[in-house]
Short mmCIF file of C-alpha atoms in Angstrom, two decimals:
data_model
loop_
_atom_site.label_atom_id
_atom_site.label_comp_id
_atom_site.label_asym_id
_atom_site.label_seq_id
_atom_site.Cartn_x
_atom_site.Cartn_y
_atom_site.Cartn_z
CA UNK B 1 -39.70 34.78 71.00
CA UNK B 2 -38.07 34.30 74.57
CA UNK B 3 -35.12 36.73 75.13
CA UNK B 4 -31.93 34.63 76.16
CA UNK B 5 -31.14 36.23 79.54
CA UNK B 6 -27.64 37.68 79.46
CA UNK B 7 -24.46 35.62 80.93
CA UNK B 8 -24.62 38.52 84.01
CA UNK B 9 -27.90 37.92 84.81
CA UNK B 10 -27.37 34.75 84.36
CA UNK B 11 -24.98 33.89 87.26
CA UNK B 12 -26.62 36.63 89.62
CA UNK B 13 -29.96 34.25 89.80
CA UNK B 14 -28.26 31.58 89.93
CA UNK B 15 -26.46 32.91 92.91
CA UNK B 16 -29.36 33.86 94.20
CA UNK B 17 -31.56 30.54 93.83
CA UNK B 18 -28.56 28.56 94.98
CA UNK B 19 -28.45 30.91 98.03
CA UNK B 20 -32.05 30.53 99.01
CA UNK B 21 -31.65 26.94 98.15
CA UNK B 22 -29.86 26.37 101.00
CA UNK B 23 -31.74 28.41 103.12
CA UNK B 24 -29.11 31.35 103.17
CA UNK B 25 -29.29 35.08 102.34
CA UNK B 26 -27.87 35.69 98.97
CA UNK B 27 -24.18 36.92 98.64
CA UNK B 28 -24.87 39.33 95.82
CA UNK B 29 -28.18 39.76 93.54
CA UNK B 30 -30.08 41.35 96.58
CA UNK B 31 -31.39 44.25 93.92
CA UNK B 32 -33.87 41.13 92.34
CA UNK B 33 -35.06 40.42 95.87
CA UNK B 34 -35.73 44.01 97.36
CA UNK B 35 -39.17 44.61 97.82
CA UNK B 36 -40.30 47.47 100.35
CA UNK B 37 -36.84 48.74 100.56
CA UNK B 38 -37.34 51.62 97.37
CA UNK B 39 -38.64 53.86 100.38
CA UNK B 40 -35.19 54.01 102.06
CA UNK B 41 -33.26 54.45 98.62
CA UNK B 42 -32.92 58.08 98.09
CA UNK B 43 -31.93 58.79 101.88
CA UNK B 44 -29.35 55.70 101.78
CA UNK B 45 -27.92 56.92 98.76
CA UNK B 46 -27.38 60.85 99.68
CA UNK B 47 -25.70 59.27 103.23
CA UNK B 48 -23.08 57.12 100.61
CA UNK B 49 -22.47 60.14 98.67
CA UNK B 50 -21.76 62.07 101.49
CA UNK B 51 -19.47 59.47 103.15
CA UNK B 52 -17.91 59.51 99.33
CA UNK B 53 -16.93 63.12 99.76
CA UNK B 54 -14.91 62.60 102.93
CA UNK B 55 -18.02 62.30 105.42
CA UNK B 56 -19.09 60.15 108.05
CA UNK B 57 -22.20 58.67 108.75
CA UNK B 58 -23.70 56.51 111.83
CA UNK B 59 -26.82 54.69 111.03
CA UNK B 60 -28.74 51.48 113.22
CA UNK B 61 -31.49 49.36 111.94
CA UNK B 62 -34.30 47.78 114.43
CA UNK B 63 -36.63 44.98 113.54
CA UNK B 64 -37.56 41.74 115.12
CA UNK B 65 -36.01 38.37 114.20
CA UNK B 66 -37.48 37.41 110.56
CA UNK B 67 -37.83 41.16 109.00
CA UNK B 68 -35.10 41.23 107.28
CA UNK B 69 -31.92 43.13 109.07
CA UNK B 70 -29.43 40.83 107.67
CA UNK B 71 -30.52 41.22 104.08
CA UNK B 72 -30.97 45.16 104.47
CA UNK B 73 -27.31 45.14 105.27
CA UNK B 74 -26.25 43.44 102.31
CA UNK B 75 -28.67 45.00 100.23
CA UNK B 76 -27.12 48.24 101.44
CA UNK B 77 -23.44 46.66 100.68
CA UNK B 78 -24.24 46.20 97.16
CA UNK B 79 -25.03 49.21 96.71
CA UNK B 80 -22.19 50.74 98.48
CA UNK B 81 -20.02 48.67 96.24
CA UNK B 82 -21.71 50.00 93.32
CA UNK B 83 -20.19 53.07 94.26
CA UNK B 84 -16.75 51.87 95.03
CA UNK B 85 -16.93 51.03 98.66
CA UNK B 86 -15.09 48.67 100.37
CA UNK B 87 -17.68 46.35 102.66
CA UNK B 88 -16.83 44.70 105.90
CA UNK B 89 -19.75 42.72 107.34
CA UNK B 90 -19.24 41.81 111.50
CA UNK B 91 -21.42 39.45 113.24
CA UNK B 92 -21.37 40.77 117.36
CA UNK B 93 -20.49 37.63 119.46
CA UNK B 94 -19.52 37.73 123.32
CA UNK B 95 -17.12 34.73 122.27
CA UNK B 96 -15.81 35.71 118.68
CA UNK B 97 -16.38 39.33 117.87
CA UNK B 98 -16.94 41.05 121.48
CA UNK B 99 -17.93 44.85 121.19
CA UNK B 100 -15.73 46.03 123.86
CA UNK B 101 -12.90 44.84 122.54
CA UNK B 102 -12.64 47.34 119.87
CA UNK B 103 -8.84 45.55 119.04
CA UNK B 104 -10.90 42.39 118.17
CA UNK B 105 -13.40 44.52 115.63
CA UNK B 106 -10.52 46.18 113.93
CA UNK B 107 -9.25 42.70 113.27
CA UNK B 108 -12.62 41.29 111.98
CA UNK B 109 -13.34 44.49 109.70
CA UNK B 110 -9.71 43.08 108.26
CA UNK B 111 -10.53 39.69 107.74
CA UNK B 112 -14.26 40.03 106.27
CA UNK B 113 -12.85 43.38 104.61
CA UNK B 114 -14.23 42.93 100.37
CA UNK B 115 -14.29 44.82 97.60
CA UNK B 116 -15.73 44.62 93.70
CA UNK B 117 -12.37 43.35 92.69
CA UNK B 118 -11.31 40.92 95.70
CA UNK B 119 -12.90 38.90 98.35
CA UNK B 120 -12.54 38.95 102.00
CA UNK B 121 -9.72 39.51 102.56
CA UNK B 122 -9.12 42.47 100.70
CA UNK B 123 -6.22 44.09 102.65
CA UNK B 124 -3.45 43.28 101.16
CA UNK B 125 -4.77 43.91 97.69
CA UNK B 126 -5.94 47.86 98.87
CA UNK B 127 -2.51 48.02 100.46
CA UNK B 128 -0.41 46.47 96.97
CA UNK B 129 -3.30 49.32 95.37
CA UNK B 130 -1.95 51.88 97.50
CA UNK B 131 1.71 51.80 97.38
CA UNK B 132 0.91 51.76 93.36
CA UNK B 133 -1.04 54.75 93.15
CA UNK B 134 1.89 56.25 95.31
CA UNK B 135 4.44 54.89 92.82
CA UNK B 136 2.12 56.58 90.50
CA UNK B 137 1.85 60.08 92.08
CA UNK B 138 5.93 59.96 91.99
CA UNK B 139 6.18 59.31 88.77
CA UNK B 140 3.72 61.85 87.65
CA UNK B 141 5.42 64.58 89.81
CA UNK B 142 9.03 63.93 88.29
CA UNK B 143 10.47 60.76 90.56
CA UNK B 144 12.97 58.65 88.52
CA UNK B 145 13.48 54.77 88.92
CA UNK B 146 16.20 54.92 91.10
CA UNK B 147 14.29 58.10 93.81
CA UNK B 148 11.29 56.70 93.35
CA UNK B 149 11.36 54.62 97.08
CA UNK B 150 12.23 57.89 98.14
CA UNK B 151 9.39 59.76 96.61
CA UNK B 152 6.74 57.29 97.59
CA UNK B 153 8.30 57.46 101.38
CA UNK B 154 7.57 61.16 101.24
CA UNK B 155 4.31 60.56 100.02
CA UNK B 156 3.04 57.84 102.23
CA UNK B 157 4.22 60.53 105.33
CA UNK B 158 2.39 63.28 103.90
CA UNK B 159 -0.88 61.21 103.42
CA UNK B 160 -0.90 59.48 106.78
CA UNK B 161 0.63 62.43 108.50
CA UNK B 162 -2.68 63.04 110.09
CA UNK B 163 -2.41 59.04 110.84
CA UNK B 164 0.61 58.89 112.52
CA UNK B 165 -0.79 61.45 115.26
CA UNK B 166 -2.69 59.07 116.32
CA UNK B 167 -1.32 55.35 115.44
CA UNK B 168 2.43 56.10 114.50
CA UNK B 169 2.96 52.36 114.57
CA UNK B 170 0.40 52.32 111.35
CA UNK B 171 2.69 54.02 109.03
CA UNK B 172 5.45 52.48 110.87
CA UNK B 173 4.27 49.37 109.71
CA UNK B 174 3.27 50.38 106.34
CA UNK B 175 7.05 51.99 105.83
CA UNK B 176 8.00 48.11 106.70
CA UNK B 177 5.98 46.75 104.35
CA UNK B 178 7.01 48.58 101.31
CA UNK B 179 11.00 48.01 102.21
CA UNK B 180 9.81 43.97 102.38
CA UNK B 181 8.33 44.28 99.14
CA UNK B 182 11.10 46.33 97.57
CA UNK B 183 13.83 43.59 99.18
CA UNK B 184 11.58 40.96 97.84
CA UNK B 185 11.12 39.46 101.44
CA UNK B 186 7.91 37.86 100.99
CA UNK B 187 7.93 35.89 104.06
CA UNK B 188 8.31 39.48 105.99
CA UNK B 189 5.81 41.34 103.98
CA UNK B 190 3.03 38.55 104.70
CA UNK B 191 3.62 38.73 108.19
CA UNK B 192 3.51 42.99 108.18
CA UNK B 193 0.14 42.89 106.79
CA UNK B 194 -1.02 40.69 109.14
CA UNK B 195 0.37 42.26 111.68
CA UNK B 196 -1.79 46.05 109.85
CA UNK B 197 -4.59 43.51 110.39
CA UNK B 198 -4.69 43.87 113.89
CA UNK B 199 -3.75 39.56 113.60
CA UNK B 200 -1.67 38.52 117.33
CA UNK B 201 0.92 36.18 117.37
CA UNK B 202 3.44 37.96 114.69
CA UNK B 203 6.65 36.35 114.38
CA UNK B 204 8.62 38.80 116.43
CA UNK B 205 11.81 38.94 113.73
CA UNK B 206 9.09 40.49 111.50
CA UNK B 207 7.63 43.29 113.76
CA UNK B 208 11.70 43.96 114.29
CA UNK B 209 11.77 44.38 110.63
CA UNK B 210 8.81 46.88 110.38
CA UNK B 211 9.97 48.63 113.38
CA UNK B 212 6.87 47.75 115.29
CA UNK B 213 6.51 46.13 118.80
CA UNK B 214 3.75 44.47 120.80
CA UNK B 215 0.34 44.04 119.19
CA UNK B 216 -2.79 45.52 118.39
CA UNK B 217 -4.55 46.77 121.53
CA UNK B 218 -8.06 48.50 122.15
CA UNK B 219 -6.92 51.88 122.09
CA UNK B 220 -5.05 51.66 118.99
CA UNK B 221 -7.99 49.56 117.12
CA UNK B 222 -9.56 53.33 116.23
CA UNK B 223 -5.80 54.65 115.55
CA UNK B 224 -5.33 51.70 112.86
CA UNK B 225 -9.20 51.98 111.16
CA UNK B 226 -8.43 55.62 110.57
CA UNK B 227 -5.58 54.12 108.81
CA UNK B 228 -7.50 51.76 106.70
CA UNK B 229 -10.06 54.60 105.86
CA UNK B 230 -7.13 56.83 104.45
CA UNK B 231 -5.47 53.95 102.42
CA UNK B 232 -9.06 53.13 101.00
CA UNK B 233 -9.33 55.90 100.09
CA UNK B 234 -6.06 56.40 98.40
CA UNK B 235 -6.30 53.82 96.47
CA UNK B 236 -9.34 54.41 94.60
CA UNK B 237 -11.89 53.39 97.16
CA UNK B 238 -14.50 56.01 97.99
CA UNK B 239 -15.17 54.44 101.54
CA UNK B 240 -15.88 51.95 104.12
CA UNK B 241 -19.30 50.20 104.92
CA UNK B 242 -18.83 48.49 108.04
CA UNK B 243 -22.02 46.91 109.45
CA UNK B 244 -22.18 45.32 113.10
CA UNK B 245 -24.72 42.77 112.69
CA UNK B 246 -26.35 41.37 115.67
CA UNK B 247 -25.70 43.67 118.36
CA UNK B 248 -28.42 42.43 120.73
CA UNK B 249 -26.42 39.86 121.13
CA UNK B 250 -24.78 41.94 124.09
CA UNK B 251 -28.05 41.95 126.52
CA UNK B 252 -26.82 38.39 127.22
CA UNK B 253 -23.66 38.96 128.56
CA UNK B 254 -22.44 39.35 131.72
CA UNK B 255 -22.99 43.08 133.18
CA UNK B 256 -19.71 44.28 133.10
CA UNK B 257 -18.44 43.42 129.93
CA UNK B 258 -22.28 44.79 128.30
CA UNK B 259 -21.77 48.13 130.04
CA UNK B 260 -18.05 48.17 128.73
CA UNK B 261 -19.51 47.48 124.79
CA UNK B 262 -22.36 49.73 125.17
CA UNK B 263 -19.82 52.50 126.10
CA UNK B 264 -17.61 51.08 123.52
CA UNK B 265 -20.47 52.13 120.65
CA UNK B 266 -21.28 55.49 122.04
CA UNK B 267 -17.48 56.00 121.79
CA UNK B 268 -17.47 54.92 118.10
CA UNK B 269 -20.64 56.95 117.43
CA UNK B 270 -19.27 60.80 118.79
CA UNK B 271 -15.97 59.53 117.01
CA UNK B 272 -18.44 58.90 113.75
CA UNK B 273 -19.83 62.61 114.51
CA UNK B 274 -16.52 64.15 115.26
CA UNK B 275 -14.98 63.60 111.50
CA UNK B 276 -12.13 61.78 112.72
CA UNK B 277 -13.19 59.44 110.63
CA UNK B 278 -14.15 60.50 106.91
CA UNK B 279 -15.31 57.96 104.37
CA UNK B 280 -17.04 55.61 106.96
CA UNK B 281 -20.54 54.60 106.76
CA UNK B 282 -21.27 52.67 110.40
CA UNK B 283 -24.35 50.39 110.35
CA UNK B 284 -25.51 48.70 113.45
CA UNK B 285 -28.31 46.41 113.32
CA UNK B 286 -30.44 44.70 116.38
CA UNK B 287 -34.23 43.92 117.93
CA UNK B 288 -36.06 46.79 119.41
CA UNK B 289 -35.87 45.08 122.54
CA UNK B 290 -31.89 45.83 122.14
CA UNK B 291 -32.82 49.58 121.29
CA UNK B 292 -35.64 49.96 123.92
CA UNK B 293 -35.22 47.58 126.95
CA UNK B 294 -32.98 48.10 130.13
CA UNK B 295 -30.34 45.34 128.92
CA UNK B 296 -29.80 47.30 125.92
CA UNK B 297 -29.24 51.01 124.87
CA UNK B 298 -31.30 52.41 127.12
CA UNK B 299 -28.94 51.15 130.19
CA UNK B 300 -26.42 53.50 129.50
CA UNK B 301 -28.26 57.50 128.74
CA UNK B 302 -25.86 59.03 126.78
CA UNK B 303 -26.13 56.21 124.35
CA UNK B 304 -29.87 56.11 124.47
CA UNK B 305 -29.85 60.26 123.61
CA UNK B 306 -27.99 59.38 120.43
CA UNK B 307 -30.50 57.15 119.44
CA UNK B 308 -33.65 58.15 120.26
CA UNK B 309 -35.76 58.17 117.44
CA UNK B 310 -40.25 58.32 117.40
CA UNK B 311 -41.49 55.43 116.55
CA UNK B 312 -44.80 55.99 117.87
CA UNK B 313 -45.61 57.54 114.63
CA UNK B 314 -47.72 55.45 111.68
CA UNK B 315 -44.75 53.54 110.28
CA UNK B 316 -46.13 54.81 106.57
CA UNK B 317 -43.95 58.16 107.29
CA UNK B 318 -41.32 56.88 109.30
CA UNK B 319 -38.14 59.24 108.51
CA UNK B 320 -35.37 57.53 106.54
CA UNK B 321 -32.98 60.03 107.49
CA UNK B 322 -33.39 59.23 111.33
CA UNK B 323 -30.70 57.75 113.23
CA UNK B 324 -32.81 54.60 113.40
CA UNK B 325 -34.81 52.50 110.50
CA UNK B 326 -37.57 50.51 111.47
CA UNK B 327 -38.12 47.55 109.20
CA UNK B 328 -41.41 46.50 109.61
CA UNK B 329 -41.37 42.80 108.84
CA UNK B 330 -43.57 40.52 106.65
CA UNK B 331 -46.65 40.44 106.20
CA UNK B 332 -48.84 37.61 104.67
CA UNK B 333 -49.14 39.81 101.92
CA UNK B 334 -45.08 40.72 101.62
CA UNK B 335 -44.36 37.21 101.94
CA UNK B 336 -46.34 36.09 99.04
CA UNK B 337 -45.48 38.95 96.98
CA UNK B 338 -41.70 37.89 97.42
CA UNK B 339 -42.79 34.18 96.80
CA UNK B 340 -44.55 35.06 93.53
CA UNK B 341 -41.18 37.07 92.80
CA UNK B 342 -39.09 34.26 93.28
CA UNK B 343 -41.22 32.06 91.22
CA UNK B 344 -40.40 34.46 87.99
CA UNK B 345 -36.74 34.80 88.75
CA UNK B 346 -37.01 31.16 88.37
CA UNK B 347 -38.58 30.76 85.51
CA UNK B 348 -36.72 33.38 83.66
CA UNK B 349 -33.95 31.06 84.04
CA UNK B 350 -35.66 27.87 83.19
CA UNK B 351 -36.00 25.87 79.65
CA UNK B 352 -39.82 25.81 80.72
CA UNK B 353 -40.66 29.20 81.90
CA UNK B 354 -44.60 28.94 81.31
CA UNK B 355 -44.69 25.88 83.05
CA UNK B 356 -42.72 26.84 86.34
CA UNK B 357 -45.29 29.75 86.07
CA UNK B 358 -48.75 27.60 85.55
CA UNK B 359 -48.02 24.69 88.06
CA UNK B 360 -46.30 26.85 90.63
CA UNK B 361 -49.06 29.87 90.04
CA UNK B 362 -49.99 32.57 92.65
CA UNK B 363 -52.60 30.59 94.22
CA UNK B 364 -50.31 28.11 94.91
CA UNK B 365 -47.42 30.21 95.89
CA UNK B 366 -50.16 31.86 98.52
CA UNK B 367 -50.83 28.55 99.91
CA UNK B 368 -47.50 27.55 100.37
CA UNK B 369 -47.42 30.48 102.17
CA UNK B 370 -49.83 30.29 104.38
CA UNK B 371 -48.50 26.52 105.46
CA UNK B 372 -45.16 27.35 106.16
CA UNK B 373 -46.28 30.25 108.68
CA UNK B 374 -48.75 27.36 109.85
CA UNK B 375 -45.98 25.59 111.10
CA UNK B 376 -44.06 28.21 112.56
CA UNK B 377 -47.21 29.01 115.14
CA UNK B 378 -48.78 31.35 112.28
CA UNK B 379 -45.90 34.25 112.97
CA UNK B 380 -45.31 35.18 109.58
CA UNK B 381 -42.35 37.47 110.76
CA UNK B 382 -40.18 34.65 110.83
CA UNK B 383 -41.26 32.44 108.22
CA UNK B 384 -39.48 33.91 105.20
CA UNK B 385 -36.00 32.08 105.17
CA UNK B 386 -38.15 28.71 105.37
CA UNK B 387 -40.88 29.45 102.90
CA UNK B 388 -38.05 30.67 100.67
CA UNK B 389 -36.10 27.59 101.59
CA UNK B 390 -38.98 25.10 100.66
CA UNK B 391 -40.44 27.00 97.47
CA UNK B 392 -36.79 26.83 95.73
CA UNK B 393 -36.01 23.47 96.86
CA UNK B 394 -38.77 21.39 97.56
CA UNK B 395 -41.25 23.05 95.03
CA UNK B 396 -39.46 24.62 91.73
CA UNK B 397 -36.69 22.67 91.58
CA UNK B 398 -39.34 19.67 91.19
CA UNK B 399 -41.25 21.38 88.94
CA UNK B 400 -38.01 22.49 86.68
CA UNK B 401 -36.94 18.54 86.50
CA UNK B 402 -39.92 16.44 86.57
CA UNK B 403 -42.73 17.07 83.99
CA UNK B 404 -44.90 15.31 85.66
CA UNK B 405 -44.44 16.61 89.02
CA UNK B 406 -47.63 19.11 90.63
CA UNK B 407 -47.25 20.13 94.22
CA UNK B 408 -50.59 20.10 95.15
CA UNK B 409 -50.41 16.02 94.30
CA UNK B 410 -47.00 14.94 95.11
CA UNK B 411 -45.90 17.27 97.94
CA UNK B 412 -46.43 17.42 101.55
CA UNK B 413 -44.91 20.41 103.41
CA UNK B 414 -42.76 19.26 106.53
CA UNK B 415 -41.13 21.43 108.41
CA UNK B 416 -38.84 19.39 110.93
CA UNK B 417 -36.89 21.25 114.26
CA UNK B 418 -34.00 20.42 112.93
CA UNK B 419 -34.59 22.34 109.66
CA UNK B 420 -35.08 25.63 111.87
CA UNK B 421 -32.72 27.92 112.98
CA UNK B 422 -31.47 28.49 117.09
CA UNK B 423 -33.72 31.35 117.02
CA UNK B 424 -36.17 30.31 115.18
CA UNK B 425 -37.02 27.18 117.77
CA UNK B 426 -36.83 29.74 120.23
CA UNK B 427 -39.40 31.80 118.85
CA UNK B 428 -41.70 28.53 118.31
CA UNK B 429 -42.30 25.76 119.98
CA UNK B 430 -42.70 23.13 116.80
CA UNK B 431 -42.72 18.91 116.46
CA UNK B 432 -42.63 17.53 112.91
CA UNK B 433 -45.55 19.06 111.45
CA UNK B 434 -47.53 17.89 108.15
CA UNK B 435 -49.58 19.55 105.67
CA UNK B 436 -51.31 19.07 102.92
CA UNK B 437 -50.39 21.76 100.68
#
């Protein structure tokens, strides 16, 4: 008899079929997908747990387009959230997230800021979490109804005292925030926490009321995440995973603002190293042309000594607990092997699991394969998002409906420009291409 898959599992393949579906990498569910990634576990894991214990921890990943950076990250988030991490995800942009304008990152960590409870973005709810474990602490220690603003001010100055040395306005802020609540002055309160957020444009009536002036600038962006990191923490969260994704991006802008960023992440790395910042876990992610070419790290020394890492080594005993993780990529091989995976998560969710299994079967889930790298100039490195893409959508979800339906008679790969991604076309050069699968 066929187990019925529980309601859990359930919804995390969907989420994940739906994700791949659409050619995306999966929110959540990244566990079912992992393969080649037990090697890093252990290390990864250690690194969280020290974070967890009031660490800090500075970590980038290198690998070309296609190997898998983006999913590593939120692999890596999953698991930090199975350990009660908060997770902020940043894509680098010159014109949305610039690096060295560190006042601009706090405010993105804010936004994409999630949690297991709460979606992005998750401030306000770790901030209501706060004040209530304060109120909690108070009560504990004797506070009545009437002293207990009191006793949760003296609180929230003891706990950020170490704060306030640094970004006064923080607790400042915070202080204002409670008093909105407390005069139920939602209105005020909204604006305060957007205003903790690092957001510009604050009605000015409600930085008066906090006691706050001006906005968020780059030298208080560090001030405020210290901040965050100490109300996470209060408030039941063992840390932060923040991952820069895409940081390669800056070898394409102009010189002065690159050199600026680059400095900008060799500040945030000695302040990583320093322990000014316990219960972070920083994650950068780019090419090894970002990590190894004169655009990139290795323009600016100092930066380049902090991440120097051997890869000239056989990548079979590359060191997990370097500075820098290589991900190798797909191979032909790899990308089968995640097909054939695929295929079963599929079918374990189907009404005809045998079938998905014997039309779509591994010989035809190697052939498929092996087209879909055809059309992308044979680099299999950057074929998985479309193979995935066209296996879920064009293959099983045919198979799943139609009984009749067999791939190798009724479908004819395709793989149009337009389906392929800005760097994708730049890595190929590809017209409309047909084959016979």
């Amino acid at each position: 008899m066929t187990s019925v898959p529980s309601p859990v599992s359930a919804v995390r393949r969907r989420d994940v079929i739906d994700a791949l579906r659409r050619g995306a990498v999966p929110g959540n569910g990244l566990d079912l997908l992992a393969t080649g990634l037990d090697r890093f576990e252990a290390a990864l894991d250690t690194e969280l747990d020290t974070v967890a214990s009031g660490g800090a921890v500075f970590k980038a990943v290198r690998g070309e387009y296609g190997s898998g950076k983006t999913f590593f990250s939120r692999w890596l988030g999953e698991r930090a959230r199975a350990k009660r991490f908060a997770v902020a995800e940043i894509q680098i942009s010159e014109t949305e997230t610039p690096l060295h304008k560190l006042e601009t990152v706090y405010r993105r960590v804010t936004e994409q800021l999630t949690t297991t409870s709460f979606p992005p973005s998750a401030l306000r709810p770790v901030v209501d979490a706060w004040f209530y474990a304060l109120e909690e602490d108070a009560l504990a220690a004797g506070a009545d109804e009437e002293g207990l603003p009191d006793a949760v001010g003296e609180l929230m100055a003891a706990r950020l005292a170490e704060v306030s040395r640094h970004a006064p306005s923080f607790a400042t802020a915070l202080r204002g925030y409670h008093r909105a609540l407390l005069d139920n002055d939602e209105a005020t309160a909204s604006a305060i926490i957007a205003w903790l957020g690092g957001q510009p444009n604050v009605a000015a009536a409600a930085r008066r009321a906090a006691g706050v002036r001006g906005e968020l600038d780059h030298f208080g962006a560090l001030g405020f995440l210290q901040g965050l990191l100490t109300v996470l923490r209060d408030s039941g969260h063992r840390g932060l995973l923040l991952v820069l994704d895409e940081v390669e991006t800056l070898q394409r802008v102009r010189s002065d603002a690159r050199d600026k960023a680059l400095n900008a992440l060799r500040q945030l790395i000695d302040e990583v190293h320093s322990g000014r910042f316990p219960g972070l876990y920083l994650l950068i992610t780019g090419t090894p042309a970002f990590y190894d070419g004169q655009q990139g790290v290795q323009r600016l020394a100092p930066l380049a000594q902090r991440l120097a890492t051997d890869f000239t080594t056989d990548p079979r005993f590359d060191n997990p607990r370097a500075v820098q993780l290589r991900l190798p990529g797909f191979t032909m091989e790899s990308l089968v092997a995640l097909g054939s995976t695929i295929r079963d998560l599929y079918a374990d969710g189907s009404a005809e699991p045998d079938r998905i299994r014997r039309v779509a079967d591994d010989a035809y889930i190697a052939d498929l394969a092996t087209a879909v790298s055809g059309t992308l100039g044979g680099k299999v490195g950057i074929a998985p998002r479309v193979y995935l893409k066209k296996l879920v959508g064009d293959v099983l979800d045919r198979v799943d409906q139609f009984p009749d339906f067999n791939p190798r008679e009724h479908y004819t790969l395709t793989v149009g420009v337009t389906e392929l991604t800005d760097a994708e076309r730049n890595l190929v050069s590809a017209d409309d291409i047909d084959l016979d699968v």
